[in-house]
Tab-separated table of C-alpha atoms in Angstrom:
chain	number	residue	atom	x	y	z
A	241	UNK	CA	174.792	20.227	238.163
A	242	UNK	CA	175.054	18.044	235.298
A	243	UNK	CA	174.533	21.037	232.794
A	244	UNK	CA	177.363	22.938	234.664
A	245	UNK	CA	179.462	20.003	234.378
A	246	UNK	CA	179.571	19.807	230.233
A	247	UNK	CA	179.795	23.793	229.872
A	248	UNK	CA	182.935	24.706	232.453
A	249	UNK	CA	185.260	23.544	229.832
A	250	UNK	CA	185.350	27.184	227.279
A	251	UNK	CA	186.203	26.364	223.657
A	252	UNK	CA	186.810	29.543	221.519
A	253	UNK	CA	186.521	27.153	218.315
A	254	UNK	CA	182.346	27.528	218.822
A	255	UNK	CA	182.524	31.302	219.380
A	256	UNK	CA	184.862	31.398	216.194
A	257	UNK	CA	182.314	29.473	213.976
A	258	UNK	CA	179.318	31.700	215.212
A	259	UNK	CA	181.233	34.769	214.752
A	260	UNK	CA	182.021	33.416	210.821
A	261	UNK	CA	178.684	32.438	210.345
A	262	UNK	CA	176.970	36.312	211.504
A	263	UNK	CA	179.599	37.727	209.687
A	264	UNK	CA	179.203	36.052	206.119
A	265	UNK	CA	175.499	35.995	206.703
A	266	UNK	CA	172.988	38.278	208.457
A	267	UNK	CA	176.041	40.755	209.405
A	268	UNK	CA	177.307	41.465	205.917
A	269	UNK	CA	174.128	43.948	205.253
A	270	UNK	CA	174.846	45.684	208.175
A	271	UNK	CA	177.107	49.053	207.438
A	272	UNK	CA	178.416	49.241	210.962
A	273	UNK	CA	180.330	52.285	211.900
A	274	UNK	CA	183.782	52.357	213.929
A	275	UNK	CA	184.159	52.992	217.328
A	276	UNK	CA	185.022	56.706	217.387
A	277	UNK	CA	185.723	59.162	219.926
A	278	UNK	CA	183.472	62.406	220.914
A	279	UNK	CA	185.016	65.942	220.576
A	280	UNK	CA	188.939	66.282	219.684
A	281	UNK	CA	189.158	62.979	221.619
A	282	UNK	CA	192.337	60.942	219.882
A	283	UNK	CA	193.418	58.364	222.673
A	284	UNK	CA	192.204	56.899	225.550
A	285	UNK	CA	193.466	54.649	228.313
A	286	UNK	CA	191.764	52.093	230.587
A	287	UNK	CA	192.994	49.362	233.226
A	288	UNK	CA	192.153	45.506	232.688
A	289	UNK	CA	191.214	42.520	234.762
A	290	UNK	CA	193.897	39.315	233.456
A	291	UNK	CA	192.038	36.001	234.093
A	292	UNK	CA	193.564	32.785	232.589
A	293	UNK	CA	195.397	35.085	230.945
A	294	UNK	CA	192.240	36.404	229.329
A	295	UNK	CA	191.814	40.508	229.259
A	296	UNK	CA	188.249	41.398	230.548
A	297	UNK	CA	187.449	44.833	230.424
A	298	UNK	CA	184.480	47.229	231.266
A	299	UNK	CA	181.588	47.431	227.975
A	300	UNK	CA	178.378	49.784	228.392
A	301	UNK	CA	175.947	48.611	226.544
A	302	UNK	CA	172.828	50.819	225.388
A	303	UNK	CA	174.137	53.505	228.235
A	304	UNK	CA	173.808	50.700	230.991
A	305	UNK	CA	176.577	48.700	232.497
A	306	UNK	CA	179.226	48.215	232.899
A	307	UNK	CA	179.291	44.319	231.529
A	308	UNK	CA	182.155	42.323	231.836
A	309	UNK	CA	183.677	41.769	228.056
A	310	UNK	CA	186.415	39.555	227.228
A	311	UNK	CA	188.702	41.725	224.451
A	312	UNK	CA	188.859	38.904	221.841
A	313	UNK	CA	190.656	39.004	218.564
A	314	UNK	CA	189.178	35.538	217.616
A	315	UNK	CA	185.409	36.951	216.914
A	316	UNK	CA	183.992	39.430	213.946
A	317	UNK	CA	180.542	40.645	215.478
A	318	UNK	CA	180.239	41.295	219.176
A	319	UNK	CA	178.791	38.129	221.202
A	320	UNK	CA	176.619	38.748	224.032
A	321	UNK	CA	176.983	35.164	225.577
A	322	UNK	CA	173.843	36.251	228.476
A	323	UNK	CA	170.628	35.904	227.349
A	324	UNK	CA	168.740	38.047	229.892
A	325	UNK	CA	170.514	41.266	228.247
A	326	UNK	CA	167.465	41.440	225.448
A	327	UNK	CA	164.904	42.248	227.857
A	328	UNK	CA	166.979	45.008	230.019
A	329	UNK	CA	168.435	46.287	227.625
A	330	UNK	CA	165.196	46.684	225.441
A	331	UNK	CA	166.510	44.980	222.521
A	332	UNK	CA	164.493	44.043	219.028
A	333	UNK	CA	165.391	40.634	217.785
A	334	UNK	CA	165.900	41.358	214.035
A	335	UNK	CA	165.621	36.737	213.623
A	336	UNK	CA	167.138	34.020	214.677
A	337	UNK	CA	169.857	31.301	213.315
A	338	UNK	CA	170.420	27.993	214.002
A	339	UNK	CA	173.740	27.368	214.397
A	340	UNK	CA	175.478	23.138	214.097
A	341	UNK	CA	178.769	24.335	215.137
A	342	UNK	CA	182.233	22.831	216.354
A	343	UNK	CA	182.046	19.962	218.921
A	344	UNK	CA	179.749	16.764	218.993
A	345	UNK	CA	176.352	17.527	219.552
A	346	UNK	CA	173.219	19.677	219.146
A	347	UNK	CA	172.283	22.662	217.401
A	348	UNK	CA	171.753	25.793	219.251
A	349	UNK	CA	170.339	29.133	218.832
A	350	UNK	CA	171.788	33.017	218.672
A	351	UNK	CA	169.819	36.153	218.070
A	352	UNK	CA	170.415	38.458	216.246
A	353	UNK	CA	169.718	42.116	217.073
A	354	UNK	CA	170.977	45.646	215.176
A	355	UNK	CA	170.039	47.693	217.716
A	356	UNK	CA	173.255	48.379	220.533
A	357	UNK	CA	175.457	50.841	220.818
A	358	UNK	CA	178.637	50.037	222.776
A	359	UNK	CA	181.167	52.144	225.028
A	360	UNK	CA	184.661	51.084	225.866
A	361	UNK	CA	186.244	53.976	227.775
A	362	UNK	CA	185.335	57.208	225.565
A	363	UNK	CA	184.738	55.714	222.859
A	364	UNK	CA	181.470	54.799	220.829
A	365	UNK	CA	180.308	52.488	218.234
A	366	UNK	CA	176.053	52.538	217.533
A	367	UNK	CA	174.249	50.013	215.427
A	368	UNK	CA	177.206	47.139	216.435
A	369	UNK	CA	176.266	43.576	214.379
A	370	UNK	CA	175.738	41.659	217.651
A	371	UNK	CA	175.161	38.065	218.203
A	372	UNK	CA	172.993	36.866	221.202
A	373	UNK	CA	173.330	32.993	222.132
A	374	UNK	CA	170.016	31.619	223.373
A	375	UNK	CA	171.452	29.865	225.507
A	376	UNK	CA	174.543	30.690	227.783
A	377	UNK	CA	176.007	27.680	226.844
A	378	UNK	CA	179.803	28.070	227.315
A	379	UNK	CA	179.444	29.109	231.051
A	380	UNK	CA	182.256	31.862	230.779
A	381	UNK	CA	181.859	33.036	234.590
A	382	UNK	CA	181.545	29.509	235.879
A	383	UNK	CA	184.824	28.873	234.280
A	384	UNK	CA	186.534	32.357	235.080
A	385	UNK	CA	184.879	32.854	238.384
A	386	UNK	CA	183.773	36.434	237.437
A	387	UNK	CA	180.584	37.531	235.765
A	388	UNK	CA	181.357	37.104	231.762
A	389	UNK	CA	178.312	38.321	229.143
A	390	UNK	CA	179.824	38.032	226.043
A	391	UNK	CA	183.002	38.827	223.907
A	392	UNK	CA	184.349	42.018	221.779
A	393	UNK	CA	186.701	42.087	219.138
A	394	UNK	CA	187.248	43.047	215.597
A	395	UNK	CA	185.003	46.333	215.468
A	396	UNK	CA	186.882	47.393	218.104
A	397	UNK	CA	190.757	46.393	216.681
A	398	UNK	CA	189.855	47.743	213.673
A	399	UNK	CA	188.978	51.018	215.055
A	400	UNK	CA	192.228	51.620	216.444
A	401	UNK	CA	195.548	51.058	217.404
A	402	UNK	CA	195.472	48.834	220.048
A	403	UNK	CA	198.167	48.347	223.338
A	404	UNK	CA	197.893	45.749	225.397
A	405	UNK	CA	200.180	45.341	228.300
A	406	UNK	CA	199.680	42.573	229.858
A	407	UNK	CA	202.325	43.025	232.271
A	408	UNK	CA	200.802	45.897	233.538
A	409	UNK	CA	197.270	44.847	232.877
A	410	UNK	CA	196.634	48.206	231.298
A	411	UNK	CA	195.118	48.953	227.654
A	412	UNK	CA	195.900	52.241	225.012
A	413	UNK	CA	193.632	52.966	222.223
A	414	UNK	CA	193.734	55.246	219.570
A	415	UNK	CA	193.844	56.788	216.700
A	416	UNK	CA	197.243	55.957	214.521
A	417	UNK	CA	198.017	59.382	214.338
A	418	UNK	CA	197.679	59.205	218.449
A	419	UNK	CA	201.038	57.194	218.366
A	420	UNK	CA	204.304	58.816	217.313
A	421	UNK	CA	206.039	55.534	217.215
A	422	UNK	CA	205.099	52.191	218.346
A	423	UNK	CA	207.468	50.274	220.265
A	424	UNK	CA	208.662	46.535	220.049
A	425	UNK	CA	209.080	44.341	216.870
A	426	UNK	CA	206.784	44.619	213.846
A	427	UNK	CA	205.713	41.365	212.950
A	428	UNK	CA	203.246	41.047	209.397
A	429	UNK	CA	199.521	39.901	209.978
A	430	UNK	CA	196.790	39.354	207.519
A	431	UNK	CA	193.393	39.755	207.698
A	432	UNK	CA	190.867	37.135	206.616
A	433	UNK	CA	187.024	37.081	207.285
A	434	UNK	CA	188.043	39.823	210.043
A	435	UNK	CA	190.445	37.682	211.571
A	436	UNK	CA	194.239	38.129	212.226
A	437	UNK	CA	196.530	35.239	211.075
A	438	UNK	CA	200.088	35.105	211.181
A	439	UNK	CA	203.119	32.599	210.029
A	440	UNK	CA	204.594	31.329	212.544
A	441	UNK	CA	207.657	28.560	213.590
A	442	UNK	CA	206.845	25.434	215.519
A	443	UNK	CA	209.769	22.586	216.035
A	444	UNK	CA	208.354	18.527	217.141
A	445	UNK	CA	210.604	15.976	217.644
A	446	UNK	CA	209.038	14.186	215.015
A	447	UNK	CA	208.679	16.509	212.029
A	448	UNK	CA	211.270	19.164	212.749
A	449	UNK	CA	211.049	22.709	211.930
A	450	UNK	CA	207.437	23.901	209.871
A	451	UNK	CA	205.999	27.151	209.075
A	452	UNK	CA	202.491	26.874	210.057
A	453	UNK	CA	199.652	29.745	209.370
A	454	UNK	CA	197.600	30.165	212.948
A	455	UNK	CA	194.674	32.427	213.999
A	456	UNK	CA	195.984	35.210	216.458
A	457	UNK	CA	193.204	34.599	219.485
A	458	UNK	CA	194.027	36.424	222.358
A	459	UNK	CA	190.408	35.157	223.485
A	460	UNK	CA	191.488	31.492	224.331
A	461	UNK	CA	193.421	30.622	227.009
A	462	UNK	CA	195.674	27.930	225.518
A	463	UNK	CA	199.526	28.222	224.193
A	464	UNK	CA	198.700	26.804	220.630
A	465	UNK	CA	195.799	24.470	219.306
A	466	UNK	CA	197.055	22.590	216.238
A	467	UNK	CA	194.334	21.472	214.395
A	468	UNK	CA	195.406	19.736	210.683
A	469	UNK	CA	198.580	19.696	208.586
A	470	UNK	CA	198.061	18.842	204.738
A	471	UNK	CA	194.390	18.369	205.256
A	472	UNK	CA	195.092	15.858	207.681
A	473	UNK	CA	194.902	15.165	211.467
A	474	UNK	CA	197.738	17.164	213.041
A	475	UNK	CA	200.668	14.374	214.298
A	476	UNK	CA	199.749	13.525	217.909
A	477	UNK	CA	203.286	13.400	219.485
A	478	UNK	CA	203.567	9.681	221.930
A	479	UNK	CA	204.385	12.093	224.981
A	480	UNK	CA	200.618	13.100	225.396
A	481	UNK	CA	197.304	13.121	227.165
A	482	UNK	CA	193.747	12.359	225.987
A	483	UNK	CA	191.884	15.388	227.488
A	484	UNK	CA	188.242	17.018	227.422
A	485	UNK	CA	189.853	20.472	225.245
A	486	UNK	CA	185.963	22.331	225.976
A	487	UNK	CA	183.083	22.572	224.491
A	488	UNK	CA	182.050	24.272	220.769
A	489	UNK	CA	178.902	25.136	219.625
A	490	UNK	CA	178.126	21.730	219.051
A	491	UNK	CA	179.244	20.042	222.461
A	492	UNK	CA	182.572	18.289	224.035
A	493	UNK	CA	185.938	18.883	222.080
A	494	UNK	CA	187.998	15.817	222.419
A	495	UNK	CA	191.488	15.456	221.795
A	496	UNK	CA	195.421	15.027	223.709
A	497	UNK	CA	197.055	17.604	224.628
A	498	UNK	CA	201.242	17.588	224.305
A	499	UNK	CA	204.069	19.229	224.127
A	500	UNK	CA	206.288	21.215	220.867
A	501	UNK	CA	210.114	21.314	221.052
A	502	UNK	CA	210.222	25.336	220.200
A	503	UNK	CA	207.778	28.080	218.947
A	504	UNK	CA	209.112	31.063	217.166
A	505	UNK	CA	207.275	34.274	216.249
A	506	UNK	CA	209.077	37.179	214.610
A	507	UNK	CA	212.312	36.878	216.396
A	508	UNK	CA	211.026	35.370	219.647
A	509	UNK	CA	211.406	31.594	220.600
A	510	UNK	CA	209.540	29.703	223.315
A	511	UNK	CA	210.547	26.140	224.235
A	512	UNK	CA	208.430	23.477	225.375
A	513	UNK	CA	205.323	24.906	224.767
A	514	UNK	CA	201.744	23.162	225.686
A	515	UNK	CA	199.696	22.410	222.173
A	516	UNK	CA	196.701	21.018	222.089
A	517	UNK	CA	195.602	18.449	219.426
A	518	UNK	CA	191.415	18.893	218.924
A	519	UNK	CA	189.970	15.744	217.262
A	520	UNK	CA	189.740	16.385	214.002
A	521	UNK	CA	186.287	15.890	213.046
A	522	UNK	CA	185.434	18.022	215.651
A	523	UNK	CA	187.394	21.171	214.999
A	524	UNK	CA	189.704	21.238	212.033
A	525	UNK	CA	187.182	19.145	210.026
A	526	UNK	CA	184.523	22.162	210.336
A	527	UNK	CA	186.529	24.762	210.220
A	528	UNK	CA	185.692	27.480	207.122
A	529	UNK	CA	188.693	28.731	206.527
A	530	UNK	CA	190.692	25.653	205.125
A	531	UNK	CA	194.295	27.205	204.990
A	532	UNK	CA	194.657	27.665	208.613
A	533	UNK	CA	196.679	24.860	210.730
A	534	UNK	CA	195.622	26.188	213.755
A	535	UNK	CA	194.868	28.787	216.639
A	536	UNK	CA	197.701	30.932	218.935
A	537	UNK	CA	196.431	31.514	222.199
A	538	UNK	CA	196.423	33.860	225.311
A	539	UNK	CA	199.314	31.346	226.860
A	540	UNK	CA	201.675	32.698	224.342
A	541	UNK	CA	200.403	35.831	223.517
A	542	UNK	CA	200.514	37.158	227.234
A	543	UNK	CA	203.998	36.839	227.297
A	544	UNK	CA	204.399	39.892	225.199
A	545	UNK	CA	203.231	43.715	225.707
A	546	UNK	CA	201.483	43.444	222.144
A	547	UNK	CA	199.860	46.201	219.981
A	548	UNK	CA	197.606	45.512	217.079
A	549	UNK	CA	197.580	47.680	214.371
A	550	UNK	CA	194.779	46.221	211.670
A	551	UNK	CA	195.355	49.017	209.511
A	552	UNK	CA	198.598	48.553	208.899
A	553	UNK	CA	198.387	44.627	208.840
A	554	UNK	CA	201.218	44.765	211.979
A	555	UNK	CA	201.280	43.694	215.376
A	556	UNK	CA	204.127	44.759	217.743
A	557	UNK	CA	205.902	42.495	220.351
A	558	UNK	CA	207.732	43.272	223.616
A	559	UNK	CA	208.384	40.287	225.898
A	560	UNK	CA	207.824	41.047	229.634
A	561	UNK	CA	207.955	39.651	232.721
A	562	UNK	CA	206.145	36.755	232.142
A	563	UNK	CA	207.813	35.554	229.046
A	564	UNK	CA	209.852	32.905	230.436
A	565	UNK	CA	207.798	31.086	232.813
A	566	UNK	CA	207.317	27.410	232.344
A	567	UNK	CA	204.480	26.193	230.623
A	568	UNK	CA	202.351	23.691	232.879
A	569	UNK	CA	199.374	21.942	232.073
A	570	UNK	CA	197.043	21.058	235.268
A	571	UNK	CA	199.050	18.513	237.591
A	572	UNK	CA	196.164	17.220	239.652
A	573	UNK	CA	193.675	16.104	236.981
A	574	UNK	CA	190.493	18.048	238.438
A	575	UNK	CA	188.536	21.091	236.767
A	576	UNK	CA	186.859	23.095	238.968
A	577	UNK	CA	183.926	25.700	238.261
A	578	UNK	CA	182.646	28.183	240.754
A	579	UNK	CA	178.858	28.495	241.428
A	580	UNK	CA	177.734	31.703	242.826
A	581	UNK	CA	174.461	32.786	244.194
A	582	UNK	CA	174.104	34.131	247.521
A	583	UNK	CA	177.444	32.229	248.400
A	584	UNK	CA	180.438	30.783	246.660
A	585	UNK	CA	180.984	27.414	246.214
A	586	UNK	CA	183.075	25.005	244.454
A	587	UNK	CA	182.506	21.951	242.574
A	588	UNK	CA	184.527	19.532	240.418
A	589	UNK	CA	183.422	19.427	236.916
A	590	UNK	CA	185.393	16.643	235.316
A	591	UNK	CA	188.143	14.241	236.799
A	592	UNK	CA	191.145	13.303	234.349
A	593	UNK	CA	191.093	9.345	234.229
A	594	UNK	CA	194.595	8.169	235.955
A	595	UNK	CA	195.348	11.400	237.074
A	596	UNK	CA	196.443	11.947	240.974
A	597	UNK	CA	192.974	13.716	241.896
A	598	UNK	CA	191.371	10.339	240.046
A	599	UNK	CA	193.771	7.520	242.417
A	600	UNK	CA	192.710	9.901	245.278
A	601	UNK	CA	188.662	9.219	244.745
A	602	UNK	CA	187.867	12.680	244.009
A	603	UNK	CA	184.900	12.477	241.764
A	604	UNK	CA	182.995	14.675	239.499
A	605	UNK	CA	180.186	16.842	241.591
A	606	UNK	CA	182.391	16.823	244.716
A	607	UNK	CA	182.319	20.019	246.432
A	608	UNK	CA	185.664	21.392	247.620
A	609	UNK	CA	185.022	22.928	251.072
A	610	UNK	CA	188.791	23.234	252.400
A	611	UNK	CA	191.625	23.556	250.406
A	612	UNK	CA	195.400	22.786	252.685
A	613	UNK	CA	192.864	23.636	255.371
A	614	UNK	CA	191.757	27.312	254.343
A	615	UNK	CA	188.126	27.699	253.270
A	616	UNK	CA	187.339	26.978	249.825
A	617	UNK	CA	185.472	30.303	249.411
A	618	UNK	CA	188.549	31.719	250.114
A	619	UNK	CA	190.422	31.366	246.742
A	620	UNK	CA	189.711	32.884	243.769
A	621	UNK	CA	188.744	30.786	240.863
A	622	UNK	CA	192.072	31.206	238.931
A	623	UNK	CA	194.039	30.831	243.038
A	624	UNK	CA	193.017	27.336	242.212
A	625	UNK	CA	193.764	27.011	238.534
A	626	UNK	CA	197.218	28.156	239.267
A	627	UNK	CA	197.892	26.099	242.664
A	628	UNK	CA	196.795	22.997	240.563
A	629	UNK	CA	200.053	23.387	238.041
A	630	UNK	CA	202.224	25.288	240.582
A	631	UNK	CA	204.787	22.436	241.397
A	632	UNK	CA	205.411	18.941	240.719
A	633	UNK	CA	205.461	16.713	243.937
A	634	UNK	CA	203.521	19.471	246.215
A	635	UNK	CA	200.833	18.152	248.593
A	636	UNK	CA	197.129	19.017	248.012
A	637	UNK	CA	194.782	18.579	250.977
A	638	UNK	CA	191.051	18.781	250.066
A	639	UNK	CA	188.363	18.177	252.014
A	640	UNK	CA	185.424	17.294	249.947
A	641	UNK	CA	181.536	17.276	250.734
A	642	UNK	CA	179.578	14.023	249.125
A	643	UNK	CA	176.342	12.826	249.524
A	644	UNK	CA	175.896	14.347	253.061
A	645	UNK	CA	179.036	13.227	253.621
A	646	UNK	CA	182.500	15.311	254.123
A	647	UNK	CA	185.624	13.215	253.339
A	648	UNK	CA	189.577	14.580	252.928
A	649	UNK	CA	191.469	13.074	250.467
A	650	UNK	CA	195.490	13.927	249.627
A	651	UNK	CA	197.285	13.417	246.652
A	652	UNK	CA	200.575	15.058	244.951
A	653	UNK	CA	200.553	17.117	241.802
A	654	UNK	CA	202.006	15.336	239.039
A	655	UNK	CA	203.467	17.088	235.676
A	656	UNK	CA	201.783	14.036	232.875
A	657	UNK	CA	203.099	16.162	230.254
């Protein structure tokens, strides 16, 4: 339980570091080939799961599967992030690295293995430069509530023209001669260490307007992490938080999370957007790539229909459906993880200090066995997520099972932020 309780909090910053690390290391040796499609095969199309706004999609892996992937433009090298794959999948373990990675904490392990060949829809990719942690340390489909084992992402966006509508939770691949003409507006990228970055606008109350330079991670579910500014500690704004921000490769992130006055990218403005403010010797103080002030996540990118086009350094936004709705940061103070076996059940990880789920008595390694009266086993995972930041003021009724004991406790959602 304890183990459960550090992990259910998912940090892309470790994933980023191990993905740098294979990449500029045992990868680089490795003469990988595209994904490519069989036949006169130009284009293909495939549906998506959307989970914390998070695009998880279907991978075969060595002509078994499917596996659940997360489509991530924040790593290099595929990640395999469960363990057990090596052994049914018949994998060879080419060595193994020891990674001290973002986070307070321990080292951990990742294999490394040369031997998988991938599918995503029709299309193939053999000898993939694949990472396996030793460890599933991140506990992706505790914190999603589906089964997660691992990530995919720049071997795959460099292959091809990439659409991802993410108000229709439906994905287009292809070749760029597939695509006559690409809709939306073409905003610049560049590509570092097989990364996309991009320039973007942020306004604080504090410091005005800045052009900032930001990872493009469609892979973490946060609006914006802002990590340093002139080699120092991003400005905390005084409206803020202190908050547990996840866990890296080398344990808890700690930091506050706030709010900006505006963020603009390419002719698109957001206002009031959710940033988050890592501690710095945590994050920005490890990060490689020194010129970066921080990481644009799936809570801004999902606003748009987006297509990536590596090739020609380009993505393409359209804002749907979801681009205007509010951004909301928890308003109870509890994180939840699901643990599955032969039934579901959920249990809270962490309690916010002061928060309302905190004056209530909820405690960490409560189970949750009603929810307003309707069976916890009843909700989806990201149900709860979402009823937890759906309105400030509503009611929350939760019956709770402790030490042999089952107790209800009420509180109201609160907006802190």
């Amino acid at each position: 339980m304890k183990l459960l309780m550090r992990l259910i909090n998912f940090s892309k910053s470790g994933i980023f570091m191990l993905a740098m690390i294979v990449q500029t290391g045992v990868a680089t040796g490795l003469q990988a080939q595209d994904f490519y499609f069989k036949g006169n095969k130009s284009k293909d199309a495939m549906s998506f799961s959307l989970v914390k706004n998070l695009v998880i999609i279907p991978v075969y892996l060595n002509n078994q599967g499917p596996f659940n992937f997360i489509l991530d433009t924040g790593v290099g090298p595929m990640i395999i992030t469960n363990p057990k794959l090596i052994d049914s999948l018949g994998l060879k373990v080419s060595r193994t690295l020891e990674i001290s990675g973002l986070g307070r904490g321990n080292k951990i392990e990742a294999f490394i293995v040369n031997d998988v060949s991938a599918r995503v829809g029709d299309a193939w990719i053999d000898n993939m430069p694949t990472a396996i942690l030793k460890q599933d340390i991140f506990g992706l489909s505790n914190y999603l509530g589906t089964k997660i084992y691992g990530l995919l992402g720049y071997h795959f966006f460099k292959s091809f023209v990439v659409q991802l509508n993410y108000s229709g939770k439906r994905m287009v691949f292809g070749h760029p001669w597939a695509f006559r003409k690409i809709k939306g507006e073409r905003v610049p990228i560049e590509l570092e260490s097989n990364k996309p970055y991009i320039n973007i606008g942020i306004e604080t109350p504090d410091y005005g307007h800045m052009t900032i330079k930001t990872l493009i991670d469609n892979g973490a579910s946060h609006a914006i992490s802002l990590e340093r500014l002139k080699e120092e500690p991003f400005p905390i704004p005084a409206a803020s938080i202190s908050a547990n921000l996840g866990v890296g490769m080398g344990g808890p992130i700690d930091g506050n999370i706030g709010r900006i006055s505006s963020l603009t990218i390419g002719g698109f403005k957001l206002k009031g957007v959710l940033a988050s403010y890592p501690r710095y010797d945590d994050v920005a103080a490890k990060v490689i790539l020194k010129d970066r002030n921080g990481n644009l996540g799936a809570d801004v990118l999902s606003r748009f229909n987006i297509t990536f086009d590596y090739a020609d350094n380009s993505i393409y936004l359209r804002k749907n459906g979801q681009f205007n709705r509010p951004f909301e940061h928890d308003m109870s103070g509890i994180e939840v993880y699901l643990q599955e076996d032969k039934t579901k059940r959920y249990f809270v990880s962490r309690i916010e200090p002061g928060s309302p789920a905190d004056l209530a008595g909820i405690k960490a390694d409560d189970e949750i066995i009603l929810i307003n009266f309707a069976p916890a086993s009843s909700f989806k995972l990201d149900d709860i997520n979402t009823l937890f930041k759906s309105a400030d003021g509503k009611t929350i009724i939760l019956s709770i099972f402790r030490n042999k004991d089952i107790d209800v406790k009420v509180f109201k959602l609160k907006q802190r932020i």
